[in-house]
């Protein structure tokens, strides 16, 4: 079974500050890990993904995430927040052997950016 | 290239009625997924179709069903609607052999 825990339902930062959204996973097989962003009244947009290889993954809009197997974590970071980053962020996990329909999402973290 | 498209954008139904939601995957994608995003419950996997066959379903009652057509588009049917079925229904697609799922904008279903 797979599960995802996102620490903090809401994270507030100032514009220009570091963004850190935390994600820990549980998986019985080597995981594939994803971060999606959802802007108000919109669907989910893929930010970045980790499958195999380099553990530091760069995505769109200046975001990156690092897969740390020993910590079972896949935290999302951005060096400098922008007002347009305000949205809800979802971490998700799936397994390469059990099919991608087993994409399991965390409950989401709402990122609030203040001027 | 067009993304995943869903219709209708909004749908209001009365309890007990049936709702039908439609999805067109990205061109070339053969797998279609349906997810429910209900307030307070997060994103829940509903159904997965690939090459016209239902491959997996989540923990939802049988009144949630669907199908995939030869052109890989899909529809989700919800029978005997209940108030708690009110949610955003997201469709997604992927290449069968690829591991990235792309989502549509969703269809809002309100049951009154």
Short mmCIF file of C-alpha atoms in Angstrom, two decimals, chain A residues 32 34 36 38 41-46 49-51 88 90 94 98-107, chain B residues 33 35 37 40-45 48 56 88 90 94 96-106 108:
data_model
loop_
_atom_site.label_atom_id
_atom_site.label_comp_id
_atom_site.label_asym_id
_atom_site.label_seq_id
_atom_site.Cartn_x
_atom_site.Cartn_y
_atom_site.Cartn_z
CA UNK A 32 7.49 7.30 -8.51
CA UNK A 34 5.03 13.73 -8.31
CA UNK A 36 1.05 18.85 -8.90
CA UNK A 38 -3.91 23.41 -8.58
CA UNK A 41 -11.14 26.51 -10.04
CA UNK A 42 -8.69 24.69 -12.27
CA UNK A 43 -7.42 21.17 -12.77
CA UNK A 44 -4.06 19.83 -11.67
CA UNK A 45 -0.87 20.81 -13.45
CA UNK A 46 2.26 18.69 -13.21
CA UNK A 49 8.27 14.13 -11.18
CA UNK A 50 10.85 11.64 -9.96
CA UNK A 51 11.07 8.17 -11.44
CA UNK A 88 -2.72 24.37 -3.66
CA UNK A 90 -0.36 18.10 -4.06
CA UNK A 94 2.68 5.68 -7.59
CA UNK A 98 1.39 -1.72 -9.66
CA UNK A 99 0.31 0.63 -12.41
CA UNK A 100 -0.18 4.32 -12.48
CA UNK A 101 -3.79 4.12 -11.48
CA UNK A 102 -2.43 3.74 -7.99
CA UNK A 103 -1.48 7.40 -7.99
CA UNK A 104 -2.11 8.26 -4.35
CA UNK A 105 -2.36 11.92 -3.41
CA UNK A 106 -1.64 13.75 -0.22
CA UNK A 107 -4.31 16.03 1.17
CA UNK B 33 -8.38 8.08 -15.31
CA UNK B 35 -10.68 11.15 -9.85
CA UNK B 37 -12.11 15.78 -5.45
CA UNK B 40 -12.53 17.66 2.86
CA UNK B 41 -11.78 14.30 1.24
CA UNK B 42 -8.97 15.19 -1.11
CA UNK B 43 -8.35 13.46 -4.42
CA UNK B 44 -9.77 9.97 -4.62
CA UNK B 45 -9.10 7.57 -7.48
CA UNK B 48 -8.90 3.68 -14.90
CA UNK B 56 -8.96 -0.75 -12.03
CA UNK B 88 -15.02 18.25 -8.75
CA UNK B 90 -11.12 15.28 -12.72
CA UNK B 94 -1.48 9.12 -20.08
CA UNK B 96 0.01 3.43 -21.61
CA UNK B 97 3.73 3.00 -21.39
CA UNK B 98 4.48 6.36 -19.88
CA UNK B 99 4.15 7.23 -16.25
CA UNK B 100 2.97 10.82 -16.27
CA UNK B 101 -0.69 11.57 -15.84
CA UNK B 102 -2.06 14.83 -17.22
CA UNK B 103 -5.24 16.29 -15.83
CA UNK B 104 -8.11 18.22 -17.32
CA UNK B 105 -9.80 21.25 -15.78
CA UNK B 106 -12.51 19.15 -14.19
CA UNK B 108 -18.13 20.45 -11.11
#
